[in-house]
Tab-separated table of C-alpha atoms and ligand atoms in Angstrom:
chain	number	residue	atom	x	y	z
A	17	MET	CA	-8.900	20.684	24.183
A	18	SER	CA	-6.185	20.254	21.521
A	19	ALA	CA	-6.284	22.489	18.456
A	20	ALA	CA	-7.550	20.993	15.201
A	21	LEU	CA	-4.830	19.674	12.937
A	22	ARG	CA	-5.151	21.543	9.638
A	23	ARG	CA	-1.665	21.774	8.116
A	24	ILE	CA	-0.554	18.547	6.501
A	25	ALA	CA	2.803	17.756	4.907
A	26	PHE	CA	2.222	14.923	2.440
A	27	ILE	CA	5.395	13.197	1.280
A	28	GLY	CA	5.221	10.742	-1.620
A	29	LEU	CA	2.896	11.450	-4.551
A	30	GLY	CA	2.951	8.046	-6.258
A	31	ASN	CA	0.102	5.816	-7.362
A	32	MET	CA	-1.478	6.007	-3.906
A	33	GLY	CA	-0.070	9.207	-2.417
A	34	TRP	CA	-1.358	11.467	-5.188
A	35	PRO	CA	-5.042	10.557	-4.815
A	36	MET	CA	-4.757	10.417	-1.013
A	37	ALA	CA	-3.226	13.909	-0.853
A	38	ALA	CA	-5.905	15.069	-3.295
A	39	ARG	CA	-8.617	13.808	-0.915
A	40	LEU	CA	-7.060	15.828	1.932
A	41	GLN	CA	-6.821	18.929	-0.228
A	42	GLN	CA	-10.437	18.534	-1.357
A	43	ALA	CA	-11.552	18.042	2.277
A	44	GLY	CA	-10.182	21.497	3.114
A	45	PHE	CA	-6.881	20.668	4.793
A	46	GLU	CA	-3.872	22.888	4.054
A	47	VAL	CA	-1.654	20.481	2.182
A	48	ALA	CA	2.049	20.960	1.398
A	49	VAL	CA	3.302	18.199	-0.885
A	50	SER	CA	6.726	16.806	-1.723
A	51	ASP	CA	8.029	13.991	-3.896
A	52	ALA	CA	11.461	12.752	-4.894
A	53	VAL	CA	10.546	13.029	-8.586
A	54	PRO	CA	11.353	16.578	-9.732
A	55	GLY	CA	8.276	18.514	-10.811
A	56	ARG	CA	5.736	16.093	-9.368
A	57	ALA	CA	4.830	18.313	-6.386
A	58	ASP	CA	4.502	21.342	-8.705
A	59	ASP	CA	2.287	19.286	-10.983
A	60	PHE	CA	0.097	18.324	-8.018
A	61	ALA	CA	-0.198	21.935	-6.827
A	62	ALA	CA	-1.104	23.071	-10.348
A	63	ARG	CA	-3.698	20.365	-10.979
A	64	ILE	CA	-5.129	19.699	-7.506
A	65	GLY	CA	-4.103	22.637	-5.306
A	66	GLY	CA	-2.104	23.026	-2.128
A	67	VAL	CA	1.520	24.081	-1.967
A	68	ALA	CA	4.485	22.390	-3.603
A	69	ALA	CA	7.181	22.442	-0.909
A	70	ALA	CA	10.769	23.092	-1.962
A	71	ASP	CA	11.797	19.826	-0.291
A	72	VAL	CA	10.686	17.414	2.422
A	73	ALA	CA	12.163	19.559	5.193
A	74	ALA	CA	10.261	22.627	3.999
A	75	ALA	CA	7.041	20.591	3.837
A	76	ALA	CA	7.536	19.228	7.354
A	77	GLY	CA	8.597	22.513	8.917
A	78	GLY	CA	5.189	24.186	8.745
A	79	ALA	CA	3.022	21.140	9.340
A	80	ASP	CA	0.919	19.876	12.232
A	81	VAL	CA	0.952	16.390	10.731
A	82	ILE	CA	3.563	14.828	8.450
A	83	ILE	CA	2.314	11.930	6.319
A	84	THR	CA	4.694	9.622	4.479
A	85	MET	CA	3.415	7.447	1.602
A	86	VAL	CA	6.567	6.022	0.050
A	87	PRO	CA	7.603	2.516	-1.051
A	88	THR	CA	9.469	1.170	1.986
A	89	SER	CA	10.541	1.881	5.564
A	90	ALA	CA	14.052	2.577	4.242
A	91	HIS	CA	12.586	5.542	2.335
A	92	VAL	CA	10.808	6.688	5.519
A	93	VAL	CA	14.064	6.516	7.509
A	94	GLY	CA	15.738	8.702	4.848
A	95	ILE	CA	12.884	11.220	5.040
A	96	ILE	CA	13.003	11.358	8.851
A	97	ASP	CA	16.759	12.008	8.674
A	98	ALA	CA	16.143	14.798	6.166
A	99	ILE	CA	13.437	16.520	8.247
A	100	ARG	CA	14.779	15.828	11.745
A	101	SER	CA	16.233	19.315	12.263
A	102	ARG	CA	12.862	20.884	11.344
A	103	LEU	CA	10.691	18.777	13.651
A	104	ARG	CA	8.938	20.510	16.560
A	105	PRO	CA	7.378	19.097	19.720
A	106	GLY	CA	3.681	18.395	19.241
A	107	GLN	CA	3.927	17.324	15.617
A	108	ILE	CA	2.504	13.973	14.569
A	109	VAL	CA	4.165	11.766	11.959
A	110	ILE	CA	1.932	9.175	10.265
A	111	ASP	CA	3.588	6.556	8.106
A	112	MET	CA	0.849	5.375	5.742
A	113	SER	CA	3.281	3.288	3.672
A	114	SER	CA	3.153	-0.486	4.030
A	115	GLY	CA	6.289	-0.462	6.129
A	116	ALA	CA	8.124	-2.830	8.442
A	117	PRO	CA	6.747	-2.690	12.006
A	118	ALA	CA	10.198	-2.935	13.655
A	119	ALA	CA	11.536	-0.016	11.592
A	120	THR	CA	8.527	2.146	12.459
A	121	GLN	CA	8.802	1.266	16.151
A	122	LYS	CA	12.471	2.337	16.059
A	123	ILE	CA	11.565	5.678	14.459
A	124	ALA	CA	8.837	6.171	17.081
A	125	ALA	CA	11.271	5.453	19.926
A	126	GLU	CA	13.774	7.965	18.501
A	127	LEU	CA	11.234	10.753	17.988
A	128	GLU	CA	9.235	10.320	21.186
A	129	PRO	CA	11.867	12.084	23.387
A	130	LEU	CA	11.605	15.079	20.999
A	131	GLY	CA	7.865	15.329	21.697
A	132	ILE	CA	6.906	13.895	18.303
A	133	THR	CA	4.230	11.189	18.127
A	134	VAL	CA	4.632	8.530	15.452
A	135	LEU	CA	1.619	6.574	14.181
A	136	ASP	CA	1.316	3.973	11.442
A	137	ALA	CA	-1.749	3.887	9.215
A	138	PRO	CA	-1.183	1.710	6.146
A	139	VAL	CA	-4.028	1.274	3.727
A	140	SER	CA	-5.760	-1.306	1.577
A	141	GLY	CA	-8.037	-0.893	-1.407
A	142	GLY	CA	-5.700	0.136	-4.194
A	143	VAL	CA	-5.705	3.164	-6.424
A	144	SER	CA	-9.444	3.026	-7.179
A	145	ARG	CA	-10.427	3.315	-3.527
A	146	ALA	CA	-7.716	5.918	-2.883
A	147	ILE	CA	-9.397	8.066	-5.531
A	148	THR	CA	-12.854	7.706	-3.961
A	149	GLY	CA	-11.609	8.065	-0.368
A	150	GLU	CA	-12.806	4.580	0.515
A	151	LEU	CA	-9.554	3.021	1.689
A	152	ALA	CA	-9.427	0.551	4.549
A	153	ILE	CA	-6.991	2.050	7.058
A	154	MET	CA	-5.202	-0.034	9.695
A	155	SER	CA	-3.896	2.286	12.357
A	156	GLY	CA	-1.423	1.782	15.155
A	157	GLY	CA	-0.236	4.010	17.970
A	158	ASP	CA	-1.361	6.244	20.804
A	159	PRO	CA	-5.203	6.300	20.918
A	160	ALA	CA	-5.343	9.999	21.866
A	161	ALA	CA	-3.192	10.912	18.861
A	162	LEU	CA	-5.338	8.659	16.658
A	163	ASP	CA	-8.407	10.559	17.892
A	164	ARG	CA	-6.771	13.815	16.820
A	165	VAL	CA	-5.887	12.595	13.308
A	166	ASP	CA	-9.221	10.833	12.804
A	167	PRO	CA	-10.751	13.662	10.663
A	168	LEU	CA	-7.896	13.515	8.197
A	169	LEU	CA	-7.846	9.720	8.045
A	170	ARG	CA	-11.579	9.862	7.305
A	171	ALA	CA	-10.888	12.099	4.315
A	172	MET	CA	-8.941	9.178	2.810
A	173	GLY	CA	-10.669	6.081	4.130
A	174	ASN	CA	-14.075	4.873	5.239
A	175	THR	CA	-12.985	1.902	7.333
A	176	ILE	CA	-10.535	2.751	10.059
A	177	HIS	CA	-9.441	-0.053	12.326
A	178	ARG	CA	-7.345	0.557	15.404
A	179	ILE	CA	-5.047	-2.413	15.573
A	180	GLY	CA	-2.870	-1.676	18.615
A	181	PRO	CA	0.450	0.008	19.442
A	182	VAL	CA	2.626	1.673	16.802
A	183	GLY	CA	3.704	-0.829	14.136
A	184	SER	CA	0.687	-3.056	14.564
A	185	GLY	CA	-1.154	-1.483	11.626
A	186	GLN	CA	1.788	-2.381	9.409
A	187	ALA	CA	1.938	-5.942	10.752
A	188	MET	CA	-1.765	-6.265	9.936
A	189	LYS	CA	-1.262	-4.788	6.473
A	190	ALA	CA	1.537	-7.239	5.622
A	191	LEU	CA	-0.618	-10.144	6.778
A	192	ASN	CA	-3.554	-8.864	4.719
A	193	ASN	CA	-1.338	-8.828	1.648
A	194	LEU	CA	-0.079	-12.316	2.454
A	195	VAL	CA	-3.673	-13.544	2.273
A	196	SER	CA	-4.287	-11.513	-0.868
A	197	ALA	CA	-1.084	-12.739	-2.560
A	198	GLY	CA	-1.830	-16.375	-1.769
A	199	GLY	CA	-5.361	-15.945	-3.083
A	200	PHE	CA	-4.034	-14.472	-6.312
A	201	LEU	CA	-1.605	-17.329	-6.971
A	202	ILE	CA	-4.090	-20.084	-6.316
A	203	ALA	CA	-6.811	-18.417	-8.408
A	204	VAL	CA	-4.499	-18.063	-11.412
A	205	GLU	CA	-3.216	-21.612	-11.037
A	206	ALA	CA	-6.817	-22.858	-10.996
A	207	LEU	CA	-7.548	-20.974	-14.230
A	208	VAL	CA	-4.461	-22.481	-15.883
A	209	ILE	CA	-5.514	-25.999	-14.854
A	210	GLY	CA	-9.080	-25.339	-15.967
A	211	GLN	CA	-8.059	-23.974	-19.337
A	212	GLN	CA	-5.850	-27.016	-20.013
A	213	PHE	CA	-8.845	-29.200	-19.159
A	214	GLY	CA	-10.893	-27.245	-21.676
A	215	LEU	CA	-12.711	-24.745	-19.452
A	216	ASP	CA	-13.076	-21.074	-20.371
A	217	PRO	CA	-11.177	-18.896	-17.828
A	218	ALA	CA	-13.777	-16.115	-18.076
A	219	VAL	CA	-16.596	-18.561	-17.333
A	220	MET	CA	-14.504	-20.047	-14.526
A	221	THR	CA	-14.133	-16.568	-13.015
A	222	ASP	CA	-17.919	-16.080	-13.087
A	223	VAL	CA	-18.444	-19.454	-11.431
A	224	LEU	CA	-15.818	-18.780	-8.748
A	225	ASN	CA	-17.486	-15.446	-8.026
A	226	ALA	CA	-20.815	-17.205	-7.486
A	227	SER	CA	-19.199	-19.933	-5.377
A	228	THR	CA	-17.004	-20.542	-2.367
A	229	GLY	CA	-13.791	-20.075	-4.361
A	230	MET	CA	-14.493	-16.342	-4.605
A	231	ASN	CA	-11.811	-13.997	-3.319
A	232	ASN	CA	-10.583	-10.463	-3.999
A	233	THR	CA	-8.565	-11.682	-6.987
A	234	THR	CA	-11.483	-13.499	-8.601
A	235	GLN	CA	-13.708	-10.478	-8.038
A	236	LYS	CA	-11.431	-7.577	-8.817
A	237	LYS	CA	-8.346	-8.762	-10.681
A	238	LEU	CA	-8.785	-11.799	-12.952
A	239	LYS	CA	-11.006	-10.270	-15.641
A	240	GLN	CA	-9.901	-6.690	-15.048
A	241	PHE	CA	-6.138	-7.131	-15.221
A	242	VAL	CA	-5.207	-10.731	-16.137
A	243	LEU	CA	-7.677	-11.975	-18.754
A	244	SER	CA	-7.779	-8.455	-20.240
A	245	ARG	CA	-3.935	-8.688	-20.470
A	246	LYS	CA	-3.789	-5.116	-19.114
A	247	PHE	CA	-1.688	-5.913	-16.019
A	248	ASP	CA	-2.075	-2.314	-14.823
A	249	SER	CA	-3.704	-2.309	-11.360
A	250	GLY	CA	-1.243	0.335	-10.098
A	251	PHE	CA	0.310	-1.834	-7.375
A	252	GLY	CA	3.865	-2.856	-8.199
A	253	LEU	CA	5.137	-6.442	-8.124
A	254	ASP	CA	8.198	-5.306	-6.158
A	255	LEU	CA	5.926	-3.775	-3.511
A	256	MET	CA	4.030	-7.049	-3.087
A	257	VAL	CA	7.337	-8.926	-2.609
A	258	LYS	CA	8.278	-6.328	0.013
A	259	ASP	CA	4.983	-6.864	1.847
A	260	LEU	CA	5.405	-10.633	1.824
A	261	SER	CA	8.944	-10.273	3.157
A	262	ILE	CA	7.562	-8.159	6.005
A	263	ALA	CA	4.904	-10.773	6.770
A	264	LEU	CA	7.589	-13.470	6.978
A	265	GLU	CA	9.771	-11.219	9.126
A	266	VAL	CA	6.886	-10.759	11.562
A	267	GLY	CA	6.434	-14.532	11.582
A	268	ARG	CA	10.117	-15.152	12.231
A	269	ASP	CA	10.326	-12.482	14.938
A	270	ASN	CA	7.557	-14.365	16.703
A	271	ALA	CA	9.000	-17.849	16.089
A	272	VAL	CA	6.052	-18.927	13.963
A	273	PRO	CA	6.694	-21.623	11.329
A	274	THR	CA	5.443	-20.252	7.993
A	275	PRO	CA	5.841	-22.946	5.305
A	276	PHE	CA	2.936	-21.832	3.134
A	277	ALA	CA	3.720	-18.121	3.477
A	278	ALA	CA	7.375	-18.789	2.642
A	279	LEU	CA	6.445	-20.644	-0.558
A	280	CYS	CA	4.111	-17.807	-1.459
A	281	ARG	CA	6.864	-15.188	-0.989
A	282	GLU	CA	9.348	-17.237	-2.999
A	283	MET	CA	6.855	-17.497	-5.883
A	284	TRP	CA	6.314	-13.742	-5.905
A	285	ALA	CA	10.045	-13.016	-5.574
A	286	SER	CA	10.740	-15.427	-8.465
A	287	ALA	CA	8.185	-13.595	-10.588
A	288	ALA	CA	9.796	-10.244	-9.772
A	289	ALA	CA	13.225	-11.593	-10.734
A	290	THR	CA	11.950	-13.323	-13.880
A	291	LEU	CA	9.710	-10.566	-15.197
A	292	GLY	CA	12.051	-7.670	-14.374
A	293	LYS	CA	11.580	-4.245	-12.824
A	294	GLY	CA	8.536	-2.036	-13.174
A	295	GLU	CA	5.908	-4.772	-13.511
A	296	ASP	CA	2.470	-4.557	-11.961
A	297	HIS	CA	1.774	-7.216	-9.333
A	298	THR	CA	-0.948	-8.756	-11.501
A	299	ALA	CA	1.740	-9.671	-14.068
A	300	ILE	CA	2.734	-12.558	-11.785
A	301	ALA	CA	0.035	-14.472	-13.694
A	302	ARG	CA	2.597	-14.671	-16.494
A	303	LEU	CA	4.854	-16.767	-14.248
A	304	SER	CA	2.088	-19.319	-13.640
A	305	GLU	CA	1.430	-19.316	-17.380
A	306	LYS	CA	5.128	-19.796	-18.159
A	307	LEU	CA	5.416	-22.703	-15.731
A	308	ALA	CA	2.557	-24.434	-17.568
A	309	GLY	CA	3.551	-23.251	-21.047
A	310	VAL	CA	0.142	-21.682	-21.685
A	311	THR	CA	-1.408	-18.240	-22.016
A	312	LEU	CA	-4.742	-17.673	-20.300
A	313	GLY	CA	-7.535	-16.933	-22.722
A	314	ASP	CA	-5.520	-18.233	-25.669
A	315	LYS	CA	-7.696	-20.849	-27.372
A	316	THR	CA	-5.207	-21.785	-30.100
B	7	NAD	P1	4.760	4.416	-5.875
B	7	NAD	O1	6.078	3.810	-6.177
B	7	NAD	O2	3.762	4.593	-6.963
B	7	NAD	O3	4.979	5.855	-5.207
B	7	NAD	C1	5.933	6.140	-4.248
B	7	NAD	C2	6.267	7.623	-4.341
B	7	NAD	O4	7.164	7.956	-3.282
B	7	NAD	C3	6.963	7.994	-5.666
B	7	NAD	O5	6.291	9.071	-6.271
B	7	NAD	C4	8.369	8.355	-5.221
B	7	NAD	O6	8.965	9.343	-6.042
B	7	NAD	C5	8.108	8.864	-3.816
B	7	NAD	N1	9.294	8.858	-2.957
B	7	NAD	C6	10.167	7.845	-2.754
B	7	NAD	N2	11.134	8.242	-1.888
B	7	NAD	C7	10.857	9.525	-1.549
B	7	NAD	C8	11.480	10.490	-0.722
B	7	NAD	N3	12.597	10.197	-0.045
B	7	NAD	N4	10.932	11.705	-0.632
B	7	NAD	C9	9.800	12.020	-1.307
B	7	NAD	N5	9.166	11.147	-2.124
B	7	NAD	C10	9.685	9.921	-2.232
B	7	NAD	O7	4.148	3.554	-4.681
B	7	NAD	P2	2.608	3.420	-4.266
B	7	NAD	O8	1.977	2.362	-5.100
B	7	NAD	O9	2.001	4.762	-4.175
B	7	NAD	O10	2.791	2.783	-2.809
B	7	NAD	C11	3.210	3.556	-1.690
B	7	NAD	C12	3.092	2.669	-0.450
B	7	NAD	O11	1.727	2.246	-0.314
B	7	NAD	C13	3.919	1.384	-0.519
B	7	NAD	O12	4.404	1.069	0.746
B	7	NAD	C14	2.908	0.336	-1.008
B	7	NAD	O13	3.274	-0.970	-0.628
B	7	NAD	C15	1.648	0.831	-0.337
B	7	NAD	N6	0.376	0.482	-0.992
B	7	NAD	C16	0.226	0.541	-2.343
B	7	NAD	C17	-1.007	0.214	-2.918
B	7	NAD	C18	-1.251	0.279	-4.415
B	7	NAD	O14	-2.282	-0.239	-4.875
B	7	NAD	N7	-0.370	0.884	-5.206
B	7	NAD	C19	-2.075	-0.159	-2.099
B	7	NAD	C20	-1.898	-0.186	-0.708
B	7	NAD	C21	-0.667	0.138	-0.169
């Protein structure tokens, strides 16, 4: 029987990575953390525990499992290049970022001859469910390796789906966000129409949530982040555009016509370009408002 996997290198302590690494630490794993932002790993070690590694290579060197939770596959490729000389046969790399399936499959093909198993396990549920360890995890890769990492995935998530071979979790994740992004746009557009007709957007949200128009946006985003004008869900607008681009790429790779998905991506990309860097994804509501020349909740 294979030995238990206890030593985890966790790379990327952002909005999601920090609470996910904290869950692992609190579940008793030996966690060595690393982040590109100077001081962030030290801060984590001081506040949560574990070890702040000197750099990604040092984190990876002593680990059974190396987890990446960074913005894009390009960041993952950079990390793999930086740790390559420290990798040992038998280690498992899990990319939990919402990456591009083709990029992850390429990394897996490169590392397999070195005896390294690559899995993908992107997540859904946002910062709130990362904090409570209730993420939905979509995993891809070798089933035996997924069995071995199951205890650590269960420290971070409570729904773990096995989607298929490596990269398939990330394809699923991009398609989930396509559905979520489309649902967001149409919900906000409905509120804008309703408000111009004279309806109250808060009442509309209650009615949608009691009716067939309900979706994740109506339930968890409209009042919380849009009507409150907080726009601070913790999931960046640029990251949503990246996910939609991946979904379209998967569609194109498989020769699927994607007219609706393409329009959806272009809307989100336009919002990112119009609103500027650093915006939360919920701020796209401002684009719909701008197009109509209204502000939701503004009764004047
Ligand atoms: P984030 O931008 O908040 O954090 C990313 C972290 O990675 C940052 O701390 C950054 O410094 C670090 N990083 C970047 N390059 C690095 C490198 N080479 N070495 C070490 N650290 C590096 O992003 P996030 O919101 O935590 O998202 C991470 C991934 O999870 C993305 O792929 C995103 O699409 C996905 N995701 C996010 C959410 C959410 O609600 N925020 C939900 C599900 C999935």
